[in-house]
Short mmCIF file of C-alpha atoms in Angstrom, two decimals:
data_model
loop_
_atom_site.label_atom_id
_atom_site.label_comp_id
_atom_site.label_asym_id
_atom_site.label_seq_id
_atom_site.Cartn_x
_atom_site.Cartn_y
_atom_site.Cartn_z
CA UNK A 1 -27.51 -25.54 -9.73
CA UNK A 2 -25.96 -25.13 -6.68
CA UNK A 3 -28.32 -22.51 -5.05
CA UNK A 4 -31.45 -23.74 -3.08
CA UNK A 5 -33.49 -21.32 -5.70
CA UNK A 6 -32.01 -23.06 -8.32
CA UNK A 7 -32.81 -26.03 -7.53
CA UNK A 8 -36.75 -24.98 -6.52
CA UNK A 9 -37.10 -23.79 -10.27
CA UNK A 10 -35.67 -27.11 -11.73
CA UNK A 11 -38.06 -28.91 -10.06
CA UNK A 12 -40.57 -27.07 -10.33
CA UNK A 13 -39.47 -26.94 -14.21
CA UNK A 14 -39.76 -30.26 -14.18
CA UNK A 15 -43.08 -30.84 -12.66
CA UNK A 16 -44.56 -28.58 -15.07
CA UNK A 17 -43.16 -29.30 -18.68
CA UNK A 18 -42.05 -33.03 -17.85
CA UNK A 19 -44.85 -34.09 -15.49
CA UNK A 20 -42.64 -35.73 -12.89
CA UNK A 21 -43.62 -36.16 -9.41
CA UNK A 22 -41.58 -34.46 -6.45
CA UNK A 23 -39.84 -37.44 -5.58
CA UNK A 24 -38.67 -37.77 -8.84
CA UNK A 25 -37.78 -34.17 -9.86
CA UNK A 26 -36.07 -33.80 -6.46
CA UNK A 27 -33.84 -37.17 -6.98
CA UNK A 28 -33.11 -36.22 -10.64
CA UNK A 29 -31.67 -32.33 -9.17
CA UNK A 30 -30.22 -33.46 -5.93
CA UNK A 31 -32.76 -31.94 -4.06
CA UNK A 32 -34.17 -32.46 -0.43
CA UNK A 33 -37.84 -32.44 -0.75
CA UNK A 34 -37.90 -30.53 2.84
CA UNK A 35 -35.58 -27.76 1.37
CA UNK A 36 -38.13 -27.43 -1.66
CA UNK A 37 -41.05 -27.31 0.28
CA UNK A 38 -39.27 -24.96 3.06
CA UNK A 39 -41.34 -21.35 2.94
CA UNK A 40 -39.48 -18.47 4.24
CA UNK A 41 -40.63 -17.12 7.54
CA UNK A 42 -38.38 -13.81 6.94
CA UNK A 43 -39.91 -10.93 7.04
CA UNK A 44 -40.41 -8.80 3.88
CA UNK A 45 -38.84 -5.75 5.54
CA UNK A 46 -40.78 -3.41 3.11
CA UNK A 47 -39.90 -0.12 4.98
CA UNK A 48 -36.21 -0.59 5.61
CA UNK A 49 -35.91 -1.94 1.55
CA UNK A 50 -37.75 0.98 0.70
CA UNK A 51 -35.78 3.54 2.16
CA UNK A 52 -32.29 1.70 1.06
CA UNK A 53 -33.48 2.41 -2.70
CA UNK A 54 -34.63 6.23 -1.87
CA UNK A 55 -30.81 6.46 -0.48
CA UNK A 56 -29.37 4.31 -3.74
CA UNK A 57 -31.30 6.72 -5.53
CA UNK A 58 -30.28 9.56 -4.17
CA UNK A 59 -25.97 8.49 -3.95
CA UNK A 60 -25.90 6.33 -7.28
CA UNK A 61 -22.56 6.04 -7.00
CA UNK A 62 -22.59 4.89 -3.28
CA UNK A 63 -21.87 0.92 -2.11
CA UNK A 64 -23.63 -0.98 0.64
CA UNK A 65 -21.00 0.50 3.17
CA UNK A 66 -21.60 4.35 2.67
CA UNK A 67 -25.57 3.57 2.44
CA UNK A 68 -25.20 1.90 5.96
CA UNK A 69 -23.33 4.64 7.33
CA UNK A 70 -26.51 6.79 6.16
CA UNK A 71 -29.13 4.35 7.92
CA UNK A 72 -27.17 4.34 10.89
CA UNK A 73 -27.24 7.86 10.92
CA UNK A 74 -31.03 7.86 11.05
CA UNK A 75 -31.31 5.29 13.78
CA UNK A 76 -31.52 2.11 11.40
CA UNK A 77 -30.79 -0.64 13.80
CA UNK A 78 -30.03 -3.24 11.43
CA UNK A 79 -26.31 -4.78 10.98
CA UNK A 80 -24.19 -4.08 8.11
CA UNK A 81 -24.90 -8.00 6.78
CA UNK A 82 -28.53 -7.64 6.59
CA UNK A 83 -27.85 -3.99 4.79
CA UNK A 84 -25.63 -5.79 2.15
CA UNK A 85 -28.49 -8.65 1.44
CA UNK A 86 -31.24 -6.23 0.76
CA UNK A 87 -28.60 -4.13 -0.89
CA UNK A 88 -27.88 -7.59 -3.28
CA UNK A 89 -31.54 -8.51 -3.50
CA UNK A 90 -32.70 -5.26 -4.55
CA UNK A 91 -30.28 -4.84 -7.55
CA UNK A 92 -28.45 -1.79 -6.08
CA UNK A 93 -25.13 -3.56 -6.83
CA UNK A 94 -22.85 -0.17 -8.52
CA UNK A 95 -20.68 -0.88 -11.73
CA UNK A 96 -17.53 -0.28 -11.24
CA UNK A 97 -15.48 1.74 -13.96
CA UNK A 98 -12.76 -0.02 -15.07
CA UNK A 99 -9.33 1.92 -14.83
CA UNK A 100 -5.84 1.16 -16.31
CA UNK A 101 -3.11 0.32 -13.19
CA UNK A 102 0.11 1.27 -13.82
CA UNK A 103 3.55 -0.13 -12.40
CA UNK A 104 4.92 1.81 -9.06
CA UNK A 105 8.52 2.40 -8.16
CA UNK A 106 10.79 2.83 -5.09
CA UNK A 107 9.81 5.97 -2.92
CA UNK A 108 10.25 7.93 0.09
CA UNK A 109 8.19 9.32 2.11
CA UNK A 110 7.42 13.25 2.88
CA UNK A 111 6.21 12.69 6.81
CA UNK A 112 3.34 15.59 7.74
CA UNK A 113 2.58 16.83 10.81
CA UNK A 114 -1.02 15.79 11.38
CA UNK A 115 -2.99 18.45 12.11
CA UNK A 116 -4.84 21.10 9.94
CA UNK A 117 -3.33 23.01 7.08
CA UNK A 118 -0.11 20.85 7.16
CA UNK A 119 -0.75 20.57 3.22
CA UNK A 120 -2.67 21.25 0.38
CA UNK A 121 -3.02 19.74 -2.80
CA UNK A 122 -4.33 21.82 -5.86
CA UNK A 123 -5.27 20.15 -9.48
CA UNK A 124 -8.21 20.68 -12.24
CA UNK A 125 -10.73 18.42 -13.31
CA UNK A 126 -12.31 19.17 -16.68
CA UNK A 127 -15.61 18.47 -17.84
CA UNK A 128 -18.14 20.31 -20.08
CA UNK A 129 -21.44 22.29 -20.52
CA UNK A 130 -24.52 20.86 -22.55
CA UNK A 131 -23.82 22.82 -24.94
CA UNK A 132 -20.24 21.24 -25.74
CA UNK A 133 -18.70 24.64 -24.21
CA UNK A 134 -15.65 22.74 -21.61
CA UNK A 135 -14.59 24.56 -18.44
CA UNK A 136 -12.68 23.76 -15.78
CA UNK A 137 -12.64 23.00 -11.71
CA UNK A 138 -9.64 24.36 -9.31
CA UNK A 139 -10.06 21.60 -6.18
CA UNK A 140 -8.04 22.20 -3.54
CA UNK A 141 -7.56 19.68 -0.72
CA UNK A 142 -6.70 19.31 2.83
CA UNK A 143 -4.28 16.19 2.92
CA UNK A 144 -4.70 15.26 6.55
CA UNK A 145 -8.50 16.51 6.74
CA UNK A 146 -9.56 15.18 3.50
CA UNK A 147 -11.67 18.52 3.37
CA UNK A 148 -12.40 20.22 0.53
CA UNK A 149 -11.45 23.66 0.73
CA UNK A 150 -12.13 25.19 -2.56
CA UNK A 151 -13.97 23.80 -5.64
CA UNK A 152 -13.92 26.59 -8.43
CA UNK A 153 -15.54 26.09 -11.95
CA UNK A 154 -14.49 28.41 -14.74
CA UNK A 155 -14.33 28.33 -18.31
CA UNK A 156 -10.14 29.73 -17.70
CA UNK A 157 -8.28 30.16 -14.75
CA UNK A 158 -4.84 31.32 -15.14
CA UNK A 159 -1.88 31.73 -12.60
CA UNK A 160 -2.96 34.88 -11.16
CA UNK A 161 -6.52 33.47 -10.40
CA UNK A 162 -4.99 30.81 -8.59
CA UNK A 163 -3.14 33.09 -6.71
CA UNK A 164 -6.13 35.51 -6.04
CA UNK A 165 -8.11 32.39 -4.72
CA UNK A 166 -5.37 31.27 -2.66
CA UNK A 167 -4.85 34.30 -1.04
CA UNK A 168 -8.54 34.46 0.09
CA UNK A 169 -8.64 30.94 1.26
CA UNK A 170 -5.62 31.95 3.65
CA UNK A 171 -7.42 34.81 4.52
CA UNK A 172 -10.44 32.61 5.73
CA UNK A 173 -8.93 29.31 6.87
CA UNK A 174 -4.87 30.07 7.45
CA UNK A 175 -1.97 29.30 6.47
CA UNK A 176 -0.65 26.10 4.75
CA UNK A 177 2.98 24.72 5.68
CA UNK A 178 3.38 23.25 2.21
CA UNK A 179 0.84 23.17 -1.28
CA UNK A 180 1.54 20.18 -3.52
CA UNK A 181 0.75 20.11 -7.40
CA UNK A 182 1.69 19.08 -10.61
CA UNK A 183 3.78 20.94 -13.49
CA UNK A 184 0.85 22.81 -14.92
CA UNK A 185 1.12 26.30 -16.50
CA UNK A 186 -0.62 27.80 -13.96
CA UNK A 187 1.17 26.23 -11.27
CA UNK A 188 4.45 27.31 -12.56
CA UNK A 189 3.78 30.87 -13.97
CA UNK A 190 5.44 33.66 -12.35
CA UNK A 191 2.13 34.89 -10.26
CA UNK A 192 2.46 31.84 -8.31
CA UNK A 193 6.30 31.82 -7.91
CA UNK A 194 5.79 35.36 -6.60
CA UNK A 195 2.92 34.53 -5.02
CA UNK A 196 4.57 31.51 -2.65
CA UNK A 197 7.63 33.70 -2.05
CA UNK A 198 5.81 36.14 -0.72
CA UNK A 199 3.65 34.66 1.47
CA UNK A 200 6.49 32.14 2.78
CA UNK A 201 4.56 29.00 2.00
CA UNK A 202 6.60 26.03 0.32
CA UNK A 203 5.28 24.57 -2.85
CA UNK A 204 6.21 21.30 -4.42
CA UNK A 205 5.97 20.09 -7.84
CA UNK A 206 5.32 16.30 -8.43
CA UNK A 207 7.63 14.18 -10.32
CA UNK A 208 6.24 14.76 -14.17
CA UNK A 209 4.08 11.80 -15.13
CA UNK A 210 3.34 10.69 -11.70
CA UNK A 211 -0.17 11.98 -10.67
CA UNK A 212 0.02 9.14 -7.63
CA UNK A 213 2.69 11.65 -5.74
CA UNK A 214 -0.52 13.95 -5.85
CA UNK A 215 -2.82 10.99 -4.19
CA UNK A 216 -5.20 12.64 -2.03
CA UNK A 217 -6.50 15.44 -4.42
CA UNK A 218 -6.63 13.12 -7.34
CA UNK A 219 -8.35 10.78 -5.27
CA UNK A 220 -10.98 13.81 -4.81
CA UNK A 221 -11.25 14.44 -8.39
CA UNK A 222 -12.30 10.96 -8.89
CA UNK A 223 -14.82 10.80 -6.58
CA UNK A 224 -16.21 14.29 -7.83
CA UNK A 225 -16.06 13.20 -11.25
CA UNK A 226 -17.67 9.49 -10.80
CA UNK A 227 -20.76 11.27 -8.00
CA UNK A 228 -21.16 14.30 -9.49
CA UNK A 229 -19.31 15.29 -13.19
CA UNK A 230 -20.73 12.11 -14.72
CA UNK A 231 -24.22 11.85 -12.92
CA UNK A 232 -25.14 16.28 -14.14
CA UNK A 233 -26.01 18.00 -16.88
CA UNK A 234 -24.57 21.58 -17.07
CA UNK A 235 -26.21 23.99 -18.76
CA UNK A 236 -24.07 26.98 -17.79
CA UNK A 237 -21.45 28.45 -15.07
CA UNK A 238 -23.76 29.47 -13.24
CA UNK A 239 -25.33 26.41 -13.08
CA UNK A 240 -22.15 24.50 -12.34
CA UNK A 241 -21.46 26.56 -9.70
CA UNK A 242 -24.16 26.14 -7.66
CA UNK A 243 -24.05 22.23 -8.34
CA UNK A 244 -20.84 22.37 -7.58
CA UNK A 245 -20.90 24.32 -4.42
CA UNK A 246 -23.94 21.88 -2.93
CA UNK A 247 -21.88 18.87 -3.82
CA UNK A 248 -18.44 20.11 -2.36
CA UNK A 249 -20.64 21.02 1.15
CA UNK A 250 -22.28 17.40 1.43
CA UNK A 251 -18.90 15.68 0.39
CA UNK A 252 -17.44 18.05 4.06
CA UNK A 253 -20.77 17.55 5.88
CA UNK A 254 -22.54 15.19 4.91
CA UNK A 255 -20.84 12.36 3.01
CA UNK A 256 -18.90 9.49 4.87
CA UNK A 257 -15.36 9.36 4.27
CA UNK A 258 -13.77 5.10 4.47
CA UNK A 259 -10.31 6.41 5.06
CA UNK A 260 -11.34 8.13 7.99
CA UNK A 261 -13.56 5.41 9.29
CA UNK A 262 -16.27 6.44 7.34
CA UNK A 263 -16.64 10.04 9.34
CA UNK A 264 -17.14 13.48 7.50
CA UNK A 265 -13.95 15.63 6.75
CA UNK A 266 -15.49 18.23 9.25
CA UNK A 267 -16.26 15.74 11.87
CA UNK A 268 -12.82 14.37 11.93
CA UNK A 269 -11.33 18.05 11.15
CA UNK A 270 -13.21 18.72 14.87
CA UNK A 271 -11.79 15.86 15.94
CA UNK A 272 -8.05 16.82 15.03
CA UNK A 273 -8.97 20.45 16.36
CA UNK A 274 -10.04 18.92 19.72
CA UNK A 275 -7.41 16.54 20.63
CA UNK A 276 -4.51 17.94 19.25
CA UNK A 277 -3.30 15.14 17.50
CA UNK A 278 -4.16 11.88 15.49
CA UNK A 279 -2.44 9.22 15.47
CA UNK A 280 -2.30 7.78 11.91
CA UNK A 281 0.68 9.48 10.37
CA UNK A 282 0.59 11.34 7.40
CA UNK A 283 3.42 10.52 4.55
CA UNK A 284 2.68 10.78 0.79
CA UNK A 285 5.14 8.87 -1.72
CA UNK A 286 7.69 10.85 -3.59
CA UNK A 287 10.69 9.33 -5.57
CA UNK A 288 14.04 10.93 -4.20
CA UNK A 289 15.87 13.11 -6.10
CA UNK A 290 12.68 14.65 -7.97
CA UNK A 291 11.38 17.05 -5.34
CA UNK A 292 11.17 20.20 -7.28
CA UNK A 293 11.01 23.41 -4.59
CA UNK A 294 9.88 27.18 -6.18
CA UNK A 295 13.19 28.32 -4.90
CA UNK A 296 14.91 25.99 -7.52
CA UNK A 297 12.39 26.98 -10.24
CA UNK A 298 13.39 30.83 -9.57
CA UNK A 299 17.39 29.81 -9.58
CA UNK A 300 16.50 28.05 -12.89
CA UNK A 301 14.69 31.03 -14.38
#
């Protein structure tokens, strides 16, 4: 008992069932008789407790941070300590999941200019209908933006869908100085070998077994996956594409990002756009002597 609640129930436990008088009670606990007779003066705060579960509700998967970036947003005056007691005292507390760390070697950096379209990172998430039916997501990722640029379910996407996508994200957004992904089929089939020579845009390939030197878009696919993948029920593509689409446009609009001090991707994407620069660097971890470019894929046959 080392909580002033605590130590009120004991005694009042032992008043009760034992029939002790306060003096007693509060000498056998350790109590101060003013600190058991002490009624809070807080107030109950009714309205601002009420809309922190409507928001919990709503974000399930969002801590005491992100829900106080919300309030704030709708003129909540409150700090961020009061937030996190009536976040604690209301049960709103999120499990975490727990995950498997694995051991990290020696690497180098690749530096990134920090602006727009420096690079992209492409990977699939996987998930399935109610039906048992599985499909697949193509995320692709702005590394200094954090955007999401493209989130497309299908039950099969091959190479030359990736390619076809790719070329119509260009065609909307411009060009990216470098695309980063992993060893999948898709990734290395010919229709994207062709597909990056043509266009001039350099792709890199991950060391095999290291999704970290992919950070930012797996990053993404675990926040889709623990907000949105986990949390619906699909019942079909089309379904999952809408859902899908909604979700990507409040994670750009709508949904604050902590590693860029808890603004939106588009906010901080204006940002970039308006002063030119930013001054956090960009450099994601890659082991030397791994970098894989398409132009020694195509030497290599």
């Amino acid at each position: 008992m080392v909580g002033p609640a605590a130590k009120r129930e004991a005694v009042a436990h032992l008043q009760a069932v034992m029939g002790l008088s306060e003096r007693r009670a509060c000498s056998f606990v350790g109590a101060d008789r003013k600190m058991i007779r002490y009624q809070s003066r807080r107030p109950a705060e009714m309205g601002l407790r009420t809309r922190l579960r409507d928001l919990a509700n709503e974000r399930r998967r969002f801590g005491y941070r992100r829900l106080f970036i919300l309030l704030r947003r709708e003129g909540e005056p409150s700090g961020i300590n009061r937030i996190y007691r009536l976040y604690r005292e209301e049960g709103l507390t999120v499990r975490k999941r727990r995950t498997r760390r694995r051991a990290v070697g020696t690497r180098a950096p690749i530096l990134v200019q920090a602006r727009p379209n420096a690079r992209w990172s492409l990977d699939f998430v996987h998930d399935q209908f109610a039906c048992g039916r599985r499909f697949r997501v193509l995320n692709i990722v702005d590394d200094v933006t954090r955007e999401c640029l493209a989130a497309i379910p299908d039950t099969s996407i091959s190479g030359r869908r990736v390619a076809r996508e790719l070329t119509d994200l260009i065609a909307e957004r411009g060009k990216p100085d470098m695309i980063v992904s992993d060893h999948g089929t898709e990734f290395t089939s010919n229709a994207i070998l062709a597909w990056s020579k043509d266009h001039r845009v350099e792709w890199h390939y991950i060391a095999p077994g290291k999704p970290m030197q992919n950070g930012y878009v797996e990053s993404f696919n675990g926040r889709m996956r623990d907000e949105l993948l986990n949390e619906s029920l699909f019942f079909g593509l089309d379904h999952a594409r809408s859902a899908i689409a909604e979700w990507r446009e409040d994670f750009n609009t709508a949904r604050p990002h902590s590693s860029l001090g808890y603004q939106t991707p588009a906010a901080f994407a204006e940002v970039i756009a308006a002063t030119g620069s930013n001054t956090a660097p960009i450099a994601q971890p890659t082991p030397n002597g791994v970098t894989e470019t398409v132009e020694a894929l195509i030497a290599a046959g």
